Each structure stands twice: as structure tokens, then as C-alpha cells.
CSV table of C-alpha atoms and ligand atoms in Angstrom, one decimal:
chain,number,residue,atom,x,y,z
V,1,MET,CA,4.7,-63.7,-21.5
V,2,THR,CA,7.1,-64.2,-18.6
V,3,ARG,CA,8.1,-61.4,-16.0
V,4,THR,CA,11.6,-63.2,-15.9
V,5,LEU,CA,14.5,-63.2,-18.3
V,6,ALA,CA,17.6,-64.9,-18.0
V,7,ILE,CA,20.5,-63.6,-19.6
V,8,GLY,CA,23.9,-64.7,-20.0
V,9,PRO,CA,25.9,-68.4,-21.0
V,10,TYR,CA,23.8,-70.9,-19.0
V,11,ASN,CA,24.8,-74.6,-18.8
V,12,ASP,CA,22.2,-77.1,-19.5
V,13,ALA,CA,21.5,-77.8,-15.8
V,14,GLU,CA,21.2,-74.3,-15.0
V,15,LYS,CA,19.0,-73.7,-17.9
V,16,GLN,CA,16.7,-76.6,-16.9
V,17,GLY,CA,16.7,-74.9,-13.3
V,18,LEU,CA,15.4,-71.6,-14.0
V,19,ALA,CA,13.2,-73.1,-16.5
V,20,THR,CA,11.9,-75.3,-14.2
V,21,ALA,CA,11.3,-72.4,-11.4
V,22,PHE,CA,10.8,-69.6,-13.4
V,23,ASP,CA,10.3,-70.5,-17.2
V,24,PRO,CA,12.2,-67.4,-18.1
V,25,VAL,CA,12.8,-66.2,-22.0
V,26,PHE,CA,16.6,-66.9,-22.1
V,27,LEU,CA,18.8,-64.6,-24.1
V,28,ASP,CA,22.6,-65.0,-24.7
V,29,HIS,CA,23.8,-61.4,-24.3
V,30,PRO,CA,21.8,-58.2,-22.5
V,31,GLY,CA,22.1,-56.5,-26.1
V,32,ALA,CA,19.6,-58.8,-27.1
V,33,ILE,CA,16.9,-57.2,-24.8
V,34,ALA,CA,16.5,-54.6,-26.9
V,35,GLY,CA,15.4,-57.2,-29.6
V,36,LEU,CA,12.3,-57.9,-27.7
V,37,ASP,CA,8.9,-56.1,-28.4
V,38,ALA,CA,8.0,-53.4,-26.1
V,39,GLN,CA,5.0,-55.4,-24.5
V,40,HIS,CA,7.1,-58.1,-23.0
V,41,ARG,CA,9.8,-55.9,-22.1
V,42,ASP,CA,7.0,-53.8,-20.3
V,43,LEU,CA,6.3,-57.1,-18.1
V,44,VAL,CA,9.6,-57.9,-17.0
V,45,THR,CA,10.3,-57.7,-13.4
V,46,THR,CA,13.7,-60.1,-13.1
V,47,VAL,CA,16.5,-60.5,-14.5
V,48,ALA,CA,18.6,-63.7,-13.9
V,49,TYR,CA,21.9,-62.3,-14.7
V,50,LYS,CA,25.2,-64.0,-15.9
V,51,GLY,CA,28.5,-63.1,-17.6
V,52,HIS,CA,30.5,-59.9,-17.8
V,53,SER,CA,29.3,-58.0,-20.3
V,54,ALA,CA,27.8,-54.4,-18.9
V,55,PHE,CA,24.3,-54.8,-17.3
V,56,GLY,CA,23.6,-50.5,-17.0
V,57,ALA,CA,21.5,-48.1,-17.7
V,58,ALA,CA,20.6,-48.7,-21.4
V,59,GLU,CA,19.6,-52.3,-20.2
V,60,MET,CA,17.7,-51.4,-17.2
V,61,GLY,CA,16.0,-48.4,-19.4
V,62,HIS,CA,14.5,-51.1,-21.7
V,63,LEU,CA,12.8,-52.7,-18.5
V,64,PRO,CA,10.6,-50.3,-16.9
V,65,GLN,CA,9.1,-52.7,-14.2
V,66,LEU,CA,12.1,-54.4,-13.5
V,67,GLY,CA,12.7,-55.1,-9.7
V,68,LEU,CA,15.5,-57.4,-9.5
V,69,VAL,CA,18.9,-58.1,-11.2
V,70,ALA,CA,19.6,-61.5,-9.5
V,71,ASN,CA,23.5,-61.9,-10.6
V,72,TYR,CA,25.0,-65.6,-10.8
V,73,GLY,CA,28.7,-64.8,-9.7
V,74,VAL,CA,29.8,-63.1,-6.4
V,75,GLY,CA,31.3,-60.5,-8.2
V,76,TYR,CA,28.7,-58.0,-9.6
V,77,ASP,CA,31.1,-55.3,-11.1
V,78,SER,CA,29.6,-55.8,-14.8
V,79,ILE,CA,26.1,-54.6,-13.1
V,80,ASP,CA,25.7,-50.9,-12.3
V,81,VAL,CA,24.6,-51.0,-8.7
V,82,ALA,CA,24.0,-47.1,-8.6
V,83,THR,CA,22.1,-47.1,-11.3
V,84,ALA,CA,20.0,-49.8,-10.1
V,85,THR,CA,19.3,-48.2,-6.8
V,86,ALA,CA,18.7,-44.8,-8.3
V,87,ARG,CA,15.5,-46.6,-10.6
V,88,GLY,CA,14.7,-48.8,-7.1
V,89,VAL,CA,16.2,-52.1,-8.5
V,90,LYS,CA,17.6,-54.4,-6.3
V,91,VAL,CA,20.7,-56.8,-7.2
V,92,THR,CA,21.6,-59.7,-5.5
V,93,ASN,CA,24.6,-61.8,-6.1
V,94,THR,CA,26.5,-65.7,-4.7
V,95,PRO,CA,28.7,-64.6,-2.2
V,96,ASP,CA,30.3,-67.6,0.2
V,97,VAL,CA,29.3,-70.7,-1.7
V,98,LEU,CA,32.4,-70.2,-4.4
V,99,ASN,CA,34.7,-69.6,-1.3
V,100,ASP,CA,36.6,-72.8,-1.3
V,101,ASP,CA,37.2,-73.3,-5.1
V,102,VAL,CA,38.7,-69.9,-6.0
V,103,ALA,CA,41.0,-70.2,-2.6
V,104,ASP,CA,41.8,-73.9,-3.6
V,105,LEU,CA,42.6,-72.9,-7.3
V,106,ALA,CA,44.6,-69.9,-6.1
V,107,VAL,CA,46.7,-72.4,-3.9
V,108,ALA,CA,46.9,-74.8,-7.1
V,109,MET,CA,47.7,-71.8,-9.2
V,110,LEU,CA,50.6,-70.6,-7.1
V,111,ILE,CA,52.3,-73.8,-6.5
V,112,MET,CA,51.8,-74.6,-9.8
V,113,GLN,CA,53.8,-71.4,-11.4
V,114,ALA,CA,56.8,-71.5,-8.3
V,115,ARG,CA,57.2,-75.4,-9.3
V,116,GLU,CA,57.0,-74.9,-12.9
V,117,MET,CA,54.3,-77.4,-13.2
V,118,GLU,CA,53.2,-77.0,-16.7
V,119,ARG,CA,56.6,-76.4,-18.2
V,120,ALA,CA,58.1,-79.6,-16.2
V,121,SER,CA,55.1,-81.4,-17.7
V,122,ARG,CA,55.8,-80.1,-21.4
V,123,TRP,CA,59.7,-81.2,-20.7
V,124,ALA,CA,58.2,-84.9,-19.7
V,125,ARG,CA,55.9,-85.2,-22.8
V,126,SER,CA,58.5,-83.8,-25.1
V,127,GLY,CA,60.9,-86.5,-24.3
V,128,LYS,CA,63.6,-84.1,-22.9
V,129,TRP,CA,63.4,-85.9,-19.5
V,130,ALA,CA,64.7,-89.0,-21.5
V,131,GLU,CA,67.2,-87.2,-23.7
V,132,ARG,CA,68.4,-84.4,-21.7
V,133,GLY,CA,67.9,-85.5,-17.8
V,134,GLU,CA,66.1,-84.1,-14.9
V,135,TYR,CA,64.2,-80.6,-15.3
V,136,ARG,CA,65.6,-77.5,-13.4
V,137,LEU,CA,65.3,-76.9,-9.8
V,138,THR,CA,62.3,-74.8,-9.0
V,139,ARG,CA,61.1,-72.6,-5.8
V,140,LYS,CA,60.1,-73.7,-2.6
V,141,VAL,CA,56.4,-72.4,-1.7
V,142,SER,CA,56.2,-73.9,2.1
V,143,GLY,CA,57.6,-71.6,4.2
V,144,GLY,CA,57.5,-68.3,2.0
V,145,ARG,CA,56.6,-65.1,2.4
V,146,VAL,CA,52.9,-64.7,0.6
V,147,GLY,CA,50.9,-61.2,0.6
V,148,ILE,CA,47.1,-61.1,0.3
V,149,VAL,CA,45.7,-57.8,-1.4
V,150,GLY,CA,42.0,-57.7,0.0
V,151,LEU,CA,41.3,-59.4,2.8
V,152,GLY,CA,37.6,-60.3,2.2
V,153,ARG,CA,36.2,-63.9,2.3
V,154,ILE,CA,37.6,-65.4,-0.5
V,155,GLY,CA,41.3,-63.7,0.8
V,156,ARG,CA,41.1,-65.1,4.0
V,157,ASP,CA,40.2,-68.7,2.7
V,158,ILE,CA,43.1,-67.9,0.3
V,159,ALA,CA,45.6,-67.0,3.7
V,160,GLU,CA,44.3,-69.7,5.8
V,161,ARG,CA,45.2,-72.3,3.2
V,162,LEU,CA,48.9,-70.7,2.7
V,163,ALA,CA,49.4,-70.4,6.4
V,164,ALA,CA,48.6,-73.8,6.4
V,165,PHE,CA,51.8,-74.0,4.1
V,166,LYS,CA,54.0,-72.7,6.9
V,167,MET,CA,53.9,-69.4,5.1
V,168,GLU,CA,54.2,-65.9,6.7
V,169,VAL,CA,50.9,-64.2,5.7
V,170,HIS,CA,51.2,-60.1,5.0
V,171,TYR,CA,48.1,-58.3,3.6
V,172,TRP,CA,46.5,-55.4,2.5
V,173,SER,CA,42.8,-54.6,3.2
V,174,ARG,CA,40.6,-51.3,3.4
V,175,THR,CA,41.4,-51.8,7.3
V,176,GLU,CA,43.3,-53.5,9.5
V,177,LYS,CA,41.2,-57.2,10.0
V,178,ASP,CA,41.7,-59.3,13.7
V,179,THR,CA,43.9,-61.6,12.4
V,180,PRO,CA,46.4,-62.7,14.9
V,181,GLY,CA,49.8,-63.8,13.2
V,182,TRP,CA,49.2,-62.2,10.0
V,183,THR,CA,51.0,-58.6,9.0
V,184,TYR,CA,48.8,-55.6,8.0
V,185,HIS,CA,50.3,-53.1,5.4
V,186,PRO,CA,48.3,-50.1,4.8
V,187,ASP,CA,50.4,-49.7,1.4
V,188,PRO,CA,50.3,-52.0,-1.3
V,189,VAL,CA,53.5,-51.2,-2.3
V,190,ALA,CA,55.3,-52.0,0.9
V,191,LEU,CA,53.4,-55.1,1.1
V,192,ALA,CA,54.8,-56.1,-2.9
V,193,GLY,CA,58.5,-55.3,-1.2
V,194,ARG,CA,58.1,-57.8,1.7
V,195,VAL,CA,57.0,-60.9,0.0
V,196,ASP,CA,57.4,-63.5,-2.6
V,197,TYR,CA,54.2,-64.4,-3.9
V,198,LEU,CA,51.3,-62.1,-4.0
V,199,VAL,CA,47.7,-63.0,-4.3
V,200,VAL,CA,44.9,-60.7,-5.7
V,201,ALA,CA,41.8,-61.3,-4.1
V,202,LEU,CA,40.3,-57.7,-4.5
V,203,VAL,CA,36.4,-56.8,-5.5
V,204,GLY,CA,36.2,-55.5,-9.3
V,205,GLY,CA,34.8,-52.5,-9.8
V,206,PRO,CA,36.2,-48.8,-10.5
V,207,GLU,CA,37.6,-48.2,-6.9
V,208,THR,CA,40.1,-51.5,-7.6
V,209,GLU,CA,41.3,-50.5,-11.2
V,210,ALA,CA,44.7,-51.1,-11.6
V,211,PHE,CA,45.1,-51.1,-7.7
V,212,VAL,CA,48.0,-53.6,-8.5
V,213,SER,CA,50.0,-50.8,-10.3
V,214,ARG,CA,53.1,-50.3,-12.3
V,215,ASP,CA,55.0,-49.6,-9.0
V,216,VAL,CA,53.4,-52.5,-7.0
V,217,ILE,CA,54.7,-54.8,-9.2
V,218,GLN,CA,57.9,-53.3,-9.6
V,219,ALA,CA,58.2,-53.5,-5.7
V,220,LEU,CA,57.4,-57.5,-5.9
V,221,GLY,CA,61.0,-57.7,-7.9
V,222,PRO,CA,62.6,-59.9,-9.8
V,223,HIS,CA,61.9,-62.9,-7.7
V,224,GLY,CA,58.3,-62.1,-7.3
V,225,ILE,CA,55.3,-64.1,-8.5
V,226,LEU,CA,51.8,-62.9,-8.9
V,227,VAL,CA,48.6,-65.0,-8.5
V,228,ASN,CA,45.4,-62.8,-9.9
V,229,ILE,CA,41.8,-64.7,-9.2
V,230,SER,CA,39.9,-61.7,-8.8
V,231,ARG,CA,39.0,-59.4,-11.8
V,232,GLY,CA,41.5,-58.7,-14.8
V,233,SER,CA,40.7,-54.7,-14.0
V,234,THR,CA,42.5,-55.0,-10.7
V,235,VAL,CA,46.0,-55.2,-12.2
V,236,GLU,CA,47.5,-52.7,-14.5
V,237,GLU,CA,47.6,-55.0,-17.1
V,238,ALA,CA,50.2,-53.1,-19.7
V,239,ALA,CA,52.5,-52.9,-16.8
V,240,LEU,CA,52.1,-56.5,-15.7
V,241,LEU,CA,53.0,-57.3,-19.4
V,242,GLU,CA,56.0,-55.7,-19.3
V,243,ALA,CA,57.5,-56.7,-16.2
V,244,LEU,CA,57.0,-60.4,-17.5
V,245,GLU,CA,58.4,-59.9,-20.5
V,246,THR,CA,61.4,-58.1,-19.0
V,247,GLY,CA,61.7,-60.5,-16.3
V,248,ARG,CA,61.0,-57.6,-13.6
V,249,ILE,CA,59.1,-60.3,-12.2
V,250,ALA,CA,59.5,-63.9,-11.9
V,251,GLY,CA,55.8,-65.2,-13.1
V,252,ALA,CA,52.6,-65.1,-12.7
V,253,ALA,CA,49.5,-67.0,-12.5
V,254,LEU,CA,46.2,-65.4,-14.0
V,255,ASP,CA,42.8,-67.0,-14.0
V,256,VAL,CA,41.5,-63.5,-14.8
V,257,PHE,CA,42.4,-61.1,-17.4
V,258,CYS,CA,41.1,-57.7,-19.3
V,259,ASN,CA,38.8,-58.2,-22.1
V,260,GLU,CA,38.4,-61.6,-21.5
V,261,PRO,CA,37.9,-64.2,-23.2
V,262,LYS,CA,39.8,-62.6,-26.2
V,263,ILE,CA,43.1,-61.9,-24.0
V,264,ASP,CA,46.3,-60.1,-25.0
V,265,PRO,CA,47.9,-62.6,-27.5
V,266,ARG,CA,51.1,-61.4,-25.5
V,267,PHE,CA,50.5,-63.7,-22.7
V,268,TYR,CA,50.4,-66.7,-25.2
V,269,ALA,CA,53.9,-66.1,-26.1
V,270,LEU,CA,55.2,-66.1,-22.0
V,271,ASP,CA,56.7,-69.0,-20.3
V,272,ASN,CA,56.6,-67.6,-16.9
V,273,VAL,CA,52.9,-67.4,-16.7
V,274,VAL,CA,50.4,-70.0,-15.8
V,275,ILE,CA,46.7,-69.1,-17.8
V,276,GLN,CA,43.2,-70.5,-16.7
V,277,PRO,CA,40.0,-69.5,-18.6
V,278,HIS,CA,38.3,-67.8,-15.4
V,279,THR,CA,37.7,-71.1,-13.7
V,280,GLY,CA,37.7,-70.2,-10.1
V,281,SER,CA,34.6,-71.0,-9.2
V,282,GLY,CA,33.9,-73.8,-12.0
V,283,THR,CA,33.4,-77.0,-10.2
V,284,VAL,CA,30.3,-78.6,-10.7
V,285,GLU,CA,29.2,-78.6,-7.0
V,286,THR,CA,30.0,-74.9,-6.7
V,287,ARG,CA,28.2,-73.8,-9.7
V,288,ALA,CA,25.1,-76.1,-8.8
V,289,ALA,CA,25.3,-74.0,-5.4
V,290,MET,CA,25.8,-70.8,-7.2
V,291,ALA,CA,22.9,-71.8,-9.4
V,292,LYS,CA,20.6,-72.4,-6.5
V,293,LEU,CA,21.1,-69.2,-4.6
V,294,GLN,CA,20.5,-67.0,-7.7
V,295,ARG,CA,17.3,-69.1,-8.2
V,296,ASP,CA,16.4,-68.5,-4.3
V,297,ASN,CA,17.1,-65.1,-4.4
V,298,ILE,CA,14.7,-64.7,-7.5
V,299,GLY,CA,12.1,-67.0,-5.7
V,300,ALA,CA,12.3,-64.5,-2.3
V,301,PHE,CA,11.9,-61.7,-4.7
V,302,LEU,CA,8.8,-63.0,-6.5
V,303,ALA,CA,7.3,-64.2,-3.4
V,304,GLY,CA,7.6,-60.5,-1.6
V,305,ALA,CA,10.0,-62.5,1.2
V,306,PRO,CA,13.6,-61.1,2.1
V,307,LEU,CA,16.3,-61.7,-0.5
V,308,MET,CA,18.7,-64.0,0.4
V,309,THR,CA,22.1,-62.0,-0.3
V,310,PRO,CA,21.2,-58.6,-1.4
V,311,VAL,CA,24.2,-56.0,-2.5
V,312,ASN,CA,22.0,-52.8,-2.3
K,1,8YV,C1,31.6,-66.0,-12.5
K,1,8YV,C2,33.0,-65.0,-10.8
K,1,8YV,O1,30.5,-65.8,-11.8
K,1,8YV,O2,31.7,-65.2,-9.2
K,1,8YV,C3,32.5,-64.4,-9.4
K,1,8YV,O3,32.3,-63.3,-9.4
K,1,8YV,O4,33.8,-64.2,-11.5
K,1,8YV,C4,32.9,-66.1,-11.5
K,1,8YV,O5,32.2,-67.0,-10.6
K,1,8YV,C5,31.3,-67.3,-13.2
K,1,8YV,O6,32.7,-66.9,-14.3
K,1,8YV,C6,30.2,-67.0,-14.4
K,1,8YV,O7,30.4,-66.0,-15.0
């Protein structure tokens, strides 16, 4: 019986990689752990985790010998790290290898929303271009003012890309960073009031829950566009929906939502929202790199070597 469980929606290549390296038992969902027989659960030392369902005290409680939860993803807000630490369980994630893809998508979504690319495409496809003429004018991105909420590794990569678009870069972060030419705002409401575009690049989890609050959204104003590539939980979603429905902000481009993938259907009815199904890191190259880093962490743990990217 294997010491490793691979839990979550792995694709074929990821399954193959894990199977070759560790011959794990694959489970679709953490809820399936309880269904394993107790003899097997007692042997498990390692979990390769993927997905966004909660992995907490109940799941860990079924695995008395658990020593490692190796998360597939930079964000590990679904894993109860405090409980893991208290139980002596190490947690690892997959930072950095996805920064480029997530930053690329953030920039693409910002432009897509400002230039109304999805609506303009529909205009052309539906024959309206030929019937009614040119699509209406949209908004200029280059040279605009952008605010980044959370200047971690991904936030910084987004800001660098947008600086190349000659944008004025403003940011909020827990502490001021060494970023010559970029303007720090200790207050997220003040930041939102100064910019045309607000890009959320926070970590998920209880500390950032609804950090982009009703007041922040209100401050962004009727010409403002919100981009979120972090977690649905970082934005006060009810306030965002209201602001989009009533024109209190101009639009949003969202890769993440509360209750993914069963997102609030009110989003589907909105013309001023670009929706992506949480694909920030979703390229063949980056997902392969994430899968490898997850396997490297598991390999190191099983060999008693230092972990590559521990979070606790
Ligand atoms: C997910 C992500 O890992 O890295 C993160 O934090 O949100 C994504 O890259 C991916 O969707 C697989 O669950």
C-alpha cells in the first residue's frame, strides 16, 4: 500500500508524472479520504494536493502519520496551515514558476475589458459591423493610471508589464517596497481613488477576505475597471456585482470568483465583465513546471532532504 495520496483534479500528464514517481492512490476530492480503510490511512505520510476545496483538521485527522501536504499552486488558502503546523505537517506550494502566465493574463484581461474586445468581437461576428458600421469607441490603456493591490511576486510582474505600457504605477502593499517611480498608498481606498484600473494580486485566506471592500470599489468610480487574478474571496463580491449592475464602476475582468466554478449567475448577465474560468496559470508549460515542483517537494520529503518551497 502506498504512502502517498494524490488528491484533486489532475490531468493525464500530471497523473502520469505522479504515478511514475510515487505510485500514489488518486482521489478526486479530500472527502474521499474517509472512505479509505483505516489500515491504509495509517500508512499515508504524503498528500499531493490540487484544487480549491478545504483541506483542514478533519482531513488531516484521518491521516495520523501525515508529514507533508504538497500543494499544486502558489496559493494555499484551501489548506489549514495553522493546523498542519500544530500537527507537525509540512506544507509546500509552487511559487514563481507561474508568475509570467498570471501576469500575462492580468494584462490581457485589463486590455480586453478596456478595449471591449469580447463585445467588439461579438459585434463583428453577429454581422452588426456590416449592418451598422464601426464599433463604438473604447478606452485607452497605455499611459493610464493603474493601482496594484498586493505587490508580491505576481503583483510586481504585473506592474512591470504595465509600466512598459507607459502607465503610471500605484500600489498598496503591507509595507512600502523599493520601487523607484511607483507610488505607494498605505490606504487601499485612497489608491482606488487615484487610478483608472485596479488590479488585485493579493494572497487568499482570512487576512485578505473582502479586502477590496465596498468602499474601495466605490472609490474606483464610474470610469474605473477592476481586474482580479488572485482569489474571489479578496473582493467583496456582493458590492462588486452591485457596482457593475448600477454602473458605479465601468467594468471588471475576473479570473477568480467566490464559489468557483458555480459562480453567481448575475455575472453572466453583465456585458461589462470579462470572465475567465480561473486560467491564470493554465498553460501547458507552466502547469508542467508546477507539477514538477510539486513532485520535487514530495521527492525531497520522502528522501529526508530539505523541501524546495516550504510555507511553514
Ligand atoms: C491553481 C492557483 O493552482 O496557483 C494558484 O494559486 O490558483 C492556480 O494556479 C490551479 O487552478 C490548480 O488548482
